[in-house]
């Protein structure tokens, strides 16, 4: 596992059990399962990372649009009017209410989200999509538990989602604009999802479509039989949104020595220029039911590293500043469908990422560490209306520096159990833990689909571990929540 805190996980190590994905990139899919082998709730739980029936997966970019039809010749007259009418508005409205029960008890989330998108066809194999989301968290209106800077940052946000043009040209597809680029294959794990930035202000608790921040990118894809190539260039990158100091889930930094105060400077983002653009290549192929891909990606890291300086005057103070360094990554994914059993795997080598150290004498408080991360997962669906997913992962640090918190080899695992009691009720429990120490997250949840397009959920999020652990640092943030969701 990659390392931040006591478990050695990074902010990319997200497990999510209720993903409502936005448009994901077209890619070769696994072989089909019989429809009756899958719980009907499956897509609502892992829609973004699940193999789908091949018959339901168009091979081209058209699959991202409602009509699922191949691009047609230039349209005129009534045909153009029909395309314009097809560009309707869809999205969701969500309300999440969360209350922390460890003292000091307080409301931690009163979020209302409205997500809207529309898409259409301009003819000549040109399509478009526009999307935006509005977030309003009433916690920062009706309570004064958090600092004013946190309230200003998290009370109200208008966010651009996917806004792009798609252009088809023979075996090539081109996408220009703000878009999601999803390279990972694991169920609910973002280890191989190296391109995406994330909104970490609610840690890893929201679903992937809410966590992921689209990138302004130019993407070219080539399709030929069972081969798929993808080229990506990001001239103006998006970065993880980590919020402000004092927020519920502000990103972790190792605590300074006793008696030393802490100050956070404003985050330093890379200047715009060719030296700070991101670019990569991904190749995939389907052979004998094996979906295998490899990628190379060079970027300014979407996740920040906290550089540190300790000054003695007028008082001993540790001054932190979040910065983004260039990293280079090589990786691969694989998947194989064995009927009611699905095998998936990922491996990612990262060079150039820096990690915070506990050594107070270190000049800038960080050291570079090259890592190799792998993850294997099995998805079981042989039991009626029941799904079991198990995954194990490891991050190996080359030339391990003893002053960083993670060990030279960090191990972890995740387990998810979902059972559908009826067409309206389902329950699930998600467990993520370190194998090196006591550090875990437990997320039981009950869903009630009480009307068409409507659902009500109730659940709890329980964190346990040491103050330096990836989950243990939020030991006092255990919460109970409700979620009402309307999709349209």
mmCIF file of N, CA, C and O in Angstrom, residues 16 72 194 309 327 383 478:
data_model
loop_
_atom_site.group_PDB
_atom_site.id
_atom_site.type_symbol
_atom_site.label_atom_id
_atom_site.label_comp_id
_atom_site.label_asym_id
_atom_site.label_seq_id
_atom_site.Cartn_x
_atom_site.Cartn_y
_atom_site.Cartn_z
ATOM 1 N N UNK A 16 -15.158 2.207 -1.938
ATOM 2 C CA UNK A 16 -16.481 2.799 -1.962
ATOM 3 C C UNK A 16 -17.484 1.736 -2.327
ATOM 4 O O UNK A 16 -17.297 1.028 -3.292
ATOM 5 N N UNK A 72 -24.025 8.712 -37.009
ATOM 6 C CA UNK A 72 -24.695 8.692 -38.289
ATOM 7 C C UNK A 72 -24.116 9.773 -39.190
ATOM 8 O O UNK A 72 -23.384 10.646 -38.748
ATOM 9 N N UNK A 194 -4.804 6.643 -11.519
ATOM 10 C CA UNK A 194 -3.751 7.617 -11.236
ATOM 11 C C UNK A 194 -4.051 9.008 -11.783
ATOM 12 O O UNK A 194 -3.423 9.980 -11.377
ATOM 13 N N UNK A 309 8.956 23.373 7.818
ATOM 14 C CA UNK A 309 10.110 24.114 8.339
ATOM 15 C C UNK A 309 9.835 24.406 9.804
ATOM 16 O O UNK A 309 8.710 24.758 10.173
ATOM 17 N N UNK A 327 5.716 13.321 -10.418
ATOM 18 C CA UNK A 327 5.923 11.893 -10.201
ATOM 19 C C UNK A 327 5.749 11.174 -11.533
ATOM 20 O O UNK A 327 5.093 11.675 -12.455
ATOM 21 N N UNK A 383 -24.071 -16.844 -4.608
ATOM 22 C CA UNK A 383 -25.198 -16.971 -3.687
ATOM 23 C C UNK A 383 -26.311 -16.027 -4.118
ATOM 24 O O UNK A 383 -26.060 -14.865 -4.450
ATOM 25 N N UNK A 478 -16.305 9.169 14.598
ATOM 26 C CA UNK A 478 -17.371 8.203 14.330
ATOM 27 C C UNK A 478 -18.698 8.931 14.156
ATOM 28 O O UNK A 478 -19.013 9.860 14.916
#
